[in-house]
mmCIF file of C-alpha atoms in Angstrom:
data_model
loop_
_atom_site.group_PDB
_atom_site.id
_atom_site.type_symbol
_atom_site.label_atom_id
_atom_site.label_comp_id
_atom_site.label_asym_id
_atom_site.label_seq_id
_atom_site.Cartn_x
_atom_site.Cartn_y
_atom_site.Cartn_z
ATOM 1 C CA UNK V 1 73.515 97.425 94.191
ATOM 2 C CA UNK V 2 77.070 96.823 92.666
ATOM 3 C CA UNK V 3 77.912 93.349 93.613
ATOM 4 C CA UNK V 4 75.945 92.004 90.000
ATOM 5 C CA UNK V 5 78.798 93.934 88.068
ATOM 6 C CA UNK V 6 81.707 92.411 89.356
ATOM 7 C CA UNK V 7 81.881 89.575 86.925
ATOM 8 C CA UNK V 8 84.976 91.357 84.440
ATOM 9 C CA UNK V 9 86.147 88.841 81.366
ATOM 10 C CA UNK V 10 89.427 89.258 80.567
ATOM 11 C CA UNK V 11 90.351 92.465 78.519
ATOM 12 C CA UNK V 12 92.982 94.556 77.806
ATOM 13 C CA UNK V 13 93.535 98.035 76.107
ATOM 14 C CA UNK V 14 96.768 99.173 74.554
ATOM 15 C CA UNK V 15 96.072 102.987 74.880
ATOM 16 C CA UNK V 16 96.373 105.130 78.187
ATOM 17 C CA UNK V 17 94.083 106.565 79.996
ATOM 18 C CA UNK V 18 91.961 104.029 78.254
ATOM 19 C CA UNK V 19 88.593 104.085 76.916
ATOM 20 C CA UNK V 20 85.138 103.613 78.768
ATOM 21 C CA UNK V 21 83.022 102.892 75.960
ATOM 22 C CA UNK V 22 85.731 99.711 75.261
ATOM 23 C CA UNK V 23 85.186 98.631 78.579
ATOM 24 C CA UNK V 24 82.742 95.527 79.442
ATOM 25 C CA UNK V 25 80.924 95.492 81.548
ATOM 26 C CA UNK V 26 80.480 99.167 81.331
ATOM 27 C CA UNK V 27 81.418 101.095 84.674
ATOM 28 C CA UNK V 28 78.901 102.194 86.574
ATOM 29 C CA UNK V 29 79.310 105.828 86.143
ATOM 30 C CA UNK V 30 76.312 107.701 85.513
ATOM 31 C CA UNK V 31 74.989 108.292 89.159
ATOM 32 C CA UNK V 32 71.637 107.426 88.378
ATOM 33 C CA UNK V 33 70.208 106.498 91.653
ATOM 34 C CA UNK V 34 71.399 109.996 92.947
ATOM 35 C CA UNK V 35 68.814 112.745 93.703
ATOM 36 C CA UNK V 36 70.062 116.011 94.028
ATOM 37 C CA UNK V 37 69.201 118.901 96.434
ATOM 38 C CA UNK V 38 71.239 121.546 94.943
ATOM 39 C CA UNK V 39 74.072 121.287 97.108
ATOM 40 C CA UNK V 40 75.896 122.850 94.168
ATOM 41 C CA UNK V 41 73.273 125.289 92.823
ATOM 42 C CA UNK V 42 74.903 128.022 90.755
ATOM 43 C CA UNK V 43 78.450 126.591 91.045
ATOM 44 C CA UNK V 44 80.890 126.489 88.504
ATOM 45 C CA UNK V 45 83.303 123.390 88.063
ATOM 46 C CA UNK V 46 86.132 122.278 86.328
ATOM 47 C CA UNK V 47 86.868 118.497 86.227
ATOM 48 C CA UNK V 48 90.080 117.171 84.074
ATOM 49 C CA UNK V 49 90.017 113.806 83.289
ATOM 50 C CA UNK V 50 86.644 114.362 83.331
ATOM 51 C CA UNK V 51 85.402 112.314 79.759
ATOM 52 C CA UNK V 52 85.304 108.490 81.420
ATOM 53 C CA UNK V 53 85.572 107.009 85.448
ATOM 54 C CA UNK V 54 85.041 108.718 88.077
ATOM 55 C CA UNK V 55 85.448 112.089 86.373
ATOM 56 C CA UNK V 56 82.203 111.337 84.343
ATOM 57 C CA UNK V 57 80.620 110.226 87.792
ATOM 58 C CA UNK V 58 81.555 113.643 88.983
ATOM 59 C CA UNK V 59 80.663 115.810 86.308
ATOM 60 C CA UNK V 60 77.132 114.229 86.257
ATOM 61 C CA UNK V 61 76.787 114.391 90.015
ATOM 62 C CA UNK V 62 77.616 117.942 89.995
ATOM 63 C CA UNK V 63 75.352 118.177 87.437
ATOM 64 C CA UNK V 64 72.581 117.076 89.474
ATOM 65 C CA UNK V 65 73.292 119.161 92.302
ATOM 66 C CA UNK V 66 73.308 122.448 89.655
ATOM 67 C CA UNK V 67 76.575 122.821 88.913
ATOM 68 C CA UNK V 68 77.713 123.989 85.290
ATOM 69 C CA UNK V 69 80.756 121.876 83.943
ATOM 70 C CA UNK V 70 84.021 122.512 82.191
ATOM 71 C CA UNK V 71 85.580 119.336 81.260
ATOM 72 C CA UNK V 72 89.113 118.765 80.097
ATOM 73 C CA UNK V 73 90.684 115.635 79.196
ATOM 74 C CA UNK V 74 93.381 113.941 76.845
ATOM 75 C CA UNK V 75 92.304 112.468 73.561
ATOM 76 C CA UNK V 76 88.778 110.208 74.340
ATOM 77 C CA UNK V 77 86.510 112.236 72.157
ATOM 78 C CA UNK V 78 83.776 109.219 72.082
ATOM 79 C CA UNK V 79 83.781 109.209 75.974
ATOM 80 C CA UNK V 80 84.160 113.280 76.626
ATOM 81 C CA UNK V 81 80.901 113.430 74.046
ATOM 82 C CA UNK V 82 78.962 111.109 75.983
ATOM 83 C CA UNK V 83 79.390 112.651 79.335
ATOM 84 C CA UNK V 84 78.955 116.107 77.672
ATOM 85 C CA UNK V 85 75.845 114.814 76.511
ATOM 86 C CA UNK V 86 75.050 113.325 79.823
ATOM 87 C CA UNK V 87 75.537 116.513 81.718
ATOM 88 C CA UNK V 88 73.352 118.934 79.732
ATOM 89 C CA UNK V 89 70.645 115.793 80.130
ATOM 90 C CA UNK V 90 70.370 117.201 83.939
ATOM 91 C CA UNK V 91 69.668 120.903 82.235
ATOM 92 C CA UNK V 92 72.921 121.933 82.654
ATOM 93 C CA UNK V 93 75.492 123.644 80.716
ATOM 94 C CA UNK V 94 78.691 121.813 79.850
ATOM 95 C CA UNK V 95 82.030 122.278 77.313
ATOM 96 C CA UNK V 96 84.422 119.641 76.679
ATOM 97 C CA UNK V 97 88.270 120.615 75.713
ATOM 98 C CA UNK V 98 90.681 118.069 74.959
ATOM 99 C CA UNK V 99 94.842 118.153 75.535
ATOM 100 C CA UNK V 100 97.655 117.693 78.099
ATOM 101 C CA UNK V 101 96.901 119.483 81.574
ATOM 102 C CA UNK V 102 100.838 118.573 82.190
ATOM 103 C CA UNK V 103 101.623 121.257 79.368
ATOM 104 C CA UNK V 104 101.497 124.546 81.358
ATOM 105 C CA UNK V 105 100.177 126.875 78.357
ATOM 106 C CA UNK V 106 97.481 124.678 77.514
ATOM 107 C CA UNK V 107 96.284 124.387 81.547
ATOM 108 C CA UNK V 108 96.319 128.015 81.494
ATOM 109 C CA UNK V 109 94.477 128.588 78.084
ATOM 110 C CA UNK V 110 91.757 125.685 79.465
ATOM 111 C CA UNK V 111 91.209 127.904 82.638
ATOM 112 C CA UNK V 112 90.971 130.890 80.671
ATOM 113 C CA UNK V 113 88.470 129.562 78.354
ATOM 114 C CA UNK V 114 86.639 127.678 81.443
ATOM 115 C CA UNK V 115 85.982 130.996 83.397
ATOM 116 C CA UNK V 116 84.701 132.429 80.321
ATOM 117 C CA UNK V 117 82.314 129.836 79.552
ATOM 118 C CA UNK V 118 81.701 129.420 82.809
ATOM 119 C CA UNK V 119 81.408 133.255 84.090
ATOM 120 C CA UNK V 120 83.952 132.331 86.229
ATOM 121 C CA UNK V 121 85.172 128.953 88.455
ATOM 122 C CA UNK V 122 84.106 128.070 92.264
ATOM 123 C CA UNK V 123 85.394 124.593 91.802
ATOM 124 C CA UNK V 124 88.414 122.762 90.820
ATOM 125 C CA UNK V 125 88.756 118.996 90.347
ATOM 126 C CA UNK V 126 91.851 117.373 89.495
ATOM 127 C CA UNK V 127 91.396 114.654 88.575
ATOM 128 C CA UNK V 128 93.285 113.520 85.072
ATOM 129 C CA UNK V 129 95.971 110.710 85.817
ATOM 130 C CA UNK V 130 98.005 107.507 84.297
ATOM 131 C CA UNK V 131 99.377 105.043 85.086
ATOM 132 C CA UNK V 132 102.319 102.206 83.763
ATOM 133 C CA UNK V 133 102.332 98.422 85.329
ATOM 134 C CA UNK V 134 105.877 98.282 86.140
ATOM 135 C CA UNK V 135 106.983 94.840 87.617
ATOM 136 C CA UNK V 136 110.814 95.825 88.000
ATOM 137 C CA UNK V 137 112.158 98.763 88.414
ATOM 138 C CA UNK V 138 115.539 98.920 86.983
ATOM 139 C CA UNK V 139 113.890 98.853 83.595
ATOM 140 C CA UNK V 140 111.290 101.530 84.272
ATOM 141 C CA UNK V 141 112.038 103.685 81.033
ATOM 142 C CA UNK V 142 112.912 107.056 82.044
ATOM 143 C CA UNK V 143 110.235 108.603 79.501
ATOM 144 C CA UNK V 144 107.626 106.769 81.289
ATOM 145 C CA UNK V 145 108.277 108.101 84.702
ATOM 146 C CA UNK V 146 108.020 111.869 83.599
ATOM 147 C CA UNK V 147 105.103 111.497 81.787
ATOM 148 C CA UNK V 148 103.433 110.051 84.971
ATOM 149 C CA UNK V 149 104.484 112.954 86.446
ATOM 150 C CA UNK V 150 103.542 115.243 84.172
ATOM 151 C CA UNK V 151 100.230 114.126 84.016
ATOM 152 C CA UNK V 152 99.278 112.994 87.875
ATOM 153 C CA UNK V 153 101.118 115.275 89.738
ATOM 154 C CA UNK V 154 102.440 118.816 87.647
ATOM 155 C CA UNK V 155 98.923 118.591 85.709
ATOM 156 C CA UNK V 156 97.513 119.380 88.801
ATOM 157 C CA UNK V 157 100.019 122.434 90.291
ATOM 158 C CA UNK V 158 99.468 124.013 86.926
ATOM 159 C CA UNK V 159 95.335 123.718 87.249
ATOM 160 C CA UNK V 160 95.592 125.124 90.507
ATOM 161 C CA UNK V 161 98.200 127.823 90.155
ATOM 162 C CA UNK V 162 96.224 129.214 86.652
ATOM 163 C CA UNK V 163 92.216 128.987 88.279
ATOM 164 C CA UNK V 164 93.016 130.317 91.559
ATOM 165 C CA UNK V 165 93.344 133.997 90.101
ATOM 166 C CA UNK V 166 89.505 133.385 89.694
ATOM 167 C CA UNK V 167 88.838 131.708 92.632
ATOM 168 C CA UNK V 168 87.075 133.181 95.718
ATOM 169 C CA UNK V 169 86.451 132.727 99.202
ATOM 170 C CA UNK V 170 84.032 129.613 99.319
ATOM 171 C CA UNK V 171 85.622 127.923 96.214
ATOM 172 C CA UNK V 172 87.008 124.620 96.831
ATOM 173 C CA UNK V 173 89.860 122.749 95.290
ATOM 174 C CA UNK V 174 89.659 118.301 95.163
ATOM 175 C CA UNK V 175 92.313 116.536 94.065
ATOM 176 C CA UNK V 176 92.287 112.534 93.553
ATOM 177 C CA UNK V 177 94.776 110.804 94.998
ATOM 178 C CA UNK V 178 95.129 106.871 95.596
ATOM 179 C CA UNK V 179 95.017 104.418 98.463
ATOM 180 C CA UNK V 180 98.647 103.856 96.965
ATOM 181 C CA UNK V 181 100.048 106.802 98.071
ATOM 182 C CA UNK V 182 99.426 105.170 101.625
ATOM 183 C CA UNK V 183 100.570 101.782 101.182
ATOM 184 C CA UNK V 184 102.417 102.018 97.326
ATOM 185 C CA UNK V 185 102.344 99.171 94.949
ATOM 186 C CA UNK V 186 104.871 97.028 93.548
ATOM 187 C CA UNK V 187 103.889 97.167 90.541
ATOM 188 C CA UNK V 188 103.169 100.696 89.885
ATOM 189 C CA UNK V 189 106.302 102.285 91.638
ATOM 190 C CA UNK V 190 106.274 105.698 90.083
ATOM 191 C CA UNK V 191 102.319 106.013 89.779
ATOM 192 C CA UNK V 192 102.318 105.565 93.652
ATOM 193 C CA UNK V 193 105.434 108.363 94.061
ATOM 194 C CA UNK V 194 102.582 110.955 91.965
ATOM 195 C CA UNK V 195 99.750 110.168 94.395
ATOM 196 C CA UNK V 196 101.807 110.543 97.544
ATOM 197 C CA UNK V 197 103.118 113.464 95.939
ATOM 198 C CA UNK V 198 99.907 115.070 95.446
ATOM 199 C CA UNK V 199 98.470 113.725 98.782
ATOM 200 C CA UNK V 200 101.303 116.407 100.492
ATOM 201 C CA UNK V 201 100.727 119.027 97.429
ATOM 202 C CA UNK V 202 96.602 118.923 99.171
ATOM 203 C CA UNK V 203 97.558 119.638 102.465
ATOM 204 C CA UNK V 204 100.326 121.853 101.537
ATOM 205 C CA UNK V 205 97.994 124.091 99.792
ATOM 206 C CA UNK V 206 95.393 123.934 102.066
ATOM 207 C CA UNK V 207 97.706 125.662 104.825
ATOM 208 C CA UNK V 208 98.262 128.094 102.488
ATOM 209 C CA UNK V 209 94.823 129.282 101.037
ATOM 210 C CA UNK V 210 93.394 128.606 104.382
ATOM 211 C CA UNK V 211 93.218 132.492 104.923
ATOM 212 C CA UNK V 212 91.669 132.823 101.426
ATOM 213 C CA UNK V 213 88.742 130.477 102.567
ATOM 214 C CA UNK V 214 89.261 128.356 99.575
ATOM 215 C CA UNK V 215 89.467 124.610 101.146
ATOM 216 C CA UNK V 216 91.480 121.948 99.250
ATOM 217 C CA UNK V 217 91.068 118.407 100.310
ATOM 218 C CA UNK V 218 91.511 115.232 98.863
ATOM 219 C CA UNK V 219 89.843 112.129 97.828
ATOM 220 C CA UNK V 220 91.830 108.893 97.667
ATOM 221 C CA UNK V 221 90.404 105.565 95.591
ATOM 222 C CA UNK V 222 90.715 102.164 95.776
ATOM 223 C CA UNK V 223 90.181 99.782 93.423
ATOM 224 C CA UNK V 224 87.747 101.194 91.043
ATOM 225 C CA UNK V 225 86.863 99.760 87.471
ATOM 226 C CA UNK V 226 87.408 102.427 85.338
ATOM 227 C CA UNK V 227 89.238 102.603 81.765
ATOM 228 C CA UNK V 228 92.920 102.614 83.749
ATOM 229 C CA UNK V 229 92.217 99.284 84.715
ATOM 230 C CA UNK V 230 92.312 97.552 81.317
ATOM 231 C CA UNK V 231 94.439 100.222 79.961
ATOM 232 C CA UNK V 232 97.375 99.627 82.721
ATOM 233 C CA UNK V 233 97.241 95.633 83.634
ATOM 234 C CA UNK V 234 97.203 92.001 82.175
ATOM 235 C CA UNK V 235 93.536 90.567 81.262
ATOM 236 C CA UNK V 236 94.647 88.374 83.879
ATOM 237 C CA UNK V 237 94.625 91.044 86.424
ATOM 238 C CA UNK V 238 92.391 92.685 85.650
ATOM 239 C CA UNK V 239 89.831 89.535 85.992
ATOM 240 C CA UNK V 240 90.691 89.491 89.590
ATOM 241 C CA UNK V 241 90.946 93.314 89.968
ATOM 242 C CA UNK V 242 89.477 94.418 93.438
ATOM 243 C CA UNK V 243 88.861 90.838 94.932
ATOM 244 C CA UNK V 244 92.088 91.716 97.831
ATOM 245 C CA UNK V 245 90.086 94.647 99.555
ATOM 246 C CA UNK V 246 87.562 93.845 102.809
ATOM 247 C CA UNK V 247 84.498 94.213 100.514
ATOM 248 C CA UNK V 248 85.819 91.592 98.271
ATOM 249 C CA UNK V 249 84.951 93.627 95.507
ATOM 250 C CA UNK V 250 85.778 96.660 93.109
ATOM 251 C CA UNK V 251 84.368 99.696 93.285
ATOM 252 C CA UNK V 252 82.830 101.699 91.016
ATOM 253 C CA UNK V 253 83.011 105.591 90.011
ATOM 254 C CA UNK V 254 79.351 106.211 91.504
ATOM 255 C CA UNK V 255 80.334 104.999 94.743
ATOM 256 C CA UNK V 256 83.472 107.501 94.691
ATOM 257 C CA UNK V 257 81.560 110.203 93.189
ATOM 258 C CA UNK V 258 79.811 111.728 96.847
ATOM 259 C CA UNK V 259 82.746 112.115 98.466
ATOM 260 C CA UNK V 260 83.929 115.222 95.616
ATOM 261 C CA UNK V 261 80.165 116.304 95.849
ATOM 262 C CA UNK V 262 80.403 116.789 99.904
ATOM 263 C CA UNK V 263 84.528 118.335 99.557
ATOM 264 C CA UNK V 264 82.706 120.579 96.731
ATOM 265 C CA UNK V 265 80.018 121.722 98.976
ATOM 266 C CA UNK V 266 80.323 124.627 101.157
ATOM 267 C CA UNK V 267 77.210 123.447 102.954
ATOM 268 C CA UNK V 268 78.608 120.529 103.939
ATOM 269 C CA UNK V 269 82.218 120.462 104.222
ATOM 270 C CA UNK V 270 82.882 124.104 105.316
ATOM 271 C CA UNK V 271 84.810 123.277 108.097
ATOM 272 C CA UNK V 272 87.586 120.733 106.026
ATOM 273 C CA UNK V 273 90.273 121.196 104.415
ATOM 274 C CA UNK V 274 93.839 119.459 103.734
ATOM 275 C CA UNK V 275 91.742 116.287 104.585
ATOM 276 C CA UNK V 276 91.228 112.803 102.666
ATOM 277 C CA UNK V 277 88.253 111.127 102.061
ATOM 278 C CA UNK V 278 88.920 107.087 101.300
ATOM 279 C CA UNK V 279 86.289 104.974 99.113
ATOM 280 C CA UNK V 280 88.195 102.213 98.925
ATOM 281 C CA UNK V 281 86.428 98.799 100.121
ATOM 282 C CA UNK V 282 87.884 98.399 103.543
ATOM 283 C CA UNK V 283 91.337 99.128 103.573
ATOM 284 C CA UNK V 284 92.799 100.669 106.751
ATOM 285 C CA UNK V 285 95.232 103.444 105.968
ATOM 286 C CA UNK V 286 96.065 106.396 108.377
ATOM 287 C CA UNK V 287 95.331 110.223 107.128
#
């Protein structure tokens, strides 16, 4: 079904997180060959980075399994419409905020004005990041490293710590992490640090809301053409982005999308949590 879209020309964007609708081909990121069975029926969800990628694939697959959507993300107002749009096309509700989830008062005024749109959260994705190509270290500039913390890693302890005042037992937390965090990248040293980081920040958590019944688990990418891709690496790169895994291939945000639907779902993931699901083309990693 994917393998037609892996043809990528060149490109490059100089912004970060990058924009979908300057993306070509366009990911595919819509979930339109997904039927839902209202898995989610009645749920409430929050989904940051939520506007473009596999955000947008989750938001409309939530959708489609009758969730209600609260999305948050930086500055892509063209993208965040489109999936806002996108979402109330499957009859459900949805509100788009923009800012910086790494600034604690605005993640605590976005939860506040989530669970009153909302009438309250069940679900929390985290799923806002960045990333930096970085090809030696000693000049990493210093800004750069704390903004990619800021963003992949405290972005997320501040979502969690200001919904789970409103979260019950049943609700469910997913955070994205990255096949890097298993095996790290050269090139993206301190991105890779942030996704370990928030692979032990899951199952840290987990332990501890375990006796709450609220289950946070994890789901960690590959390769997946989404606006980082342009926005972080060298046309060059990203021509031949994905083309290393088993499946030869990139992925794309519908194929990473079911994996947040089943960690969402009480009905089918009741029984995990401070586990990792892995979409990403092949590669062995352990946990």
């Amino acid at each position: 079904m994917y393998e037609e879209m892996q043809k990528v020309p060149p490109q490059k964007q100089d912004r970060q997180p990058g924009l979908e609708s300057g993306m070509t081909p366009k990911p595919a990121a819509e979930m339109r060959h997904w039927k839902g069975s209202g898995k989610l029926a009645g749920r409430k969800a929050i989904v940051t980075g939520g506007d473009s990628g596999i955000g947008r694939a989750v938001a409309i697959g939530f959708a489609k399994e009758g969730a209600d959507l609260f999305i948050l993300y930086k500055d892509e107002h063209e993208d965040a419409a489109e999936t806002k749009r996108l979402v109330e096309a499957e009859g459900r509700r949805c509100e788009t905020v923009a800012g910086d989830v790494g600034d604690p008062a605005f993640a605590r005024a976005a939860v506040e004005k989530a669970a009153a749109f909302l009438g309250g959260i069940d679900i929390l994705v985290n799923n806002a990041g960045e990333q930096h190509e970085n090809k030696d270290f000693a000049t990493i500039e210093e800004a750069q490293v704390e903004r990619t913390f800021r963003t992949n890693i405290l972005g997320y302890m501040w979502m969690a710590k200001y919904a789970l005042p409103h979260l019950r037992e049943g609700s469910a937390i997913v955070n994205t992490t990255s096949v890097t965090a298993y095996r790290g990248s050269p090139h993206l040293v301190d991105y890779s640090a942030t996704k370990g980081a928030i692979l032990a920040f899951t199952r840290s958590l987990a332990a501890q809301l375990a006796e709450r019944k609220i289950r946070v688990n994890g789901v960690a990418p590959g390769p997946i053409w989404t606006p980082l891709i342009p926005a972080s690496f060298s046309p060059e790169e990203v021509e031949k982005h994905g083309g290393s895994t088993p499946l030869e291939r990139r992925g794309q945000p519908d194929e990473c999308a079911p994996a947040y639907i089943f960690l969402a779902s009480d009905a089918d993931s009741s029984y995990i949590t401070g586990q990792v699901i892995h979409p990403n083309g092949g590669e062995p990693v352990n946990g």
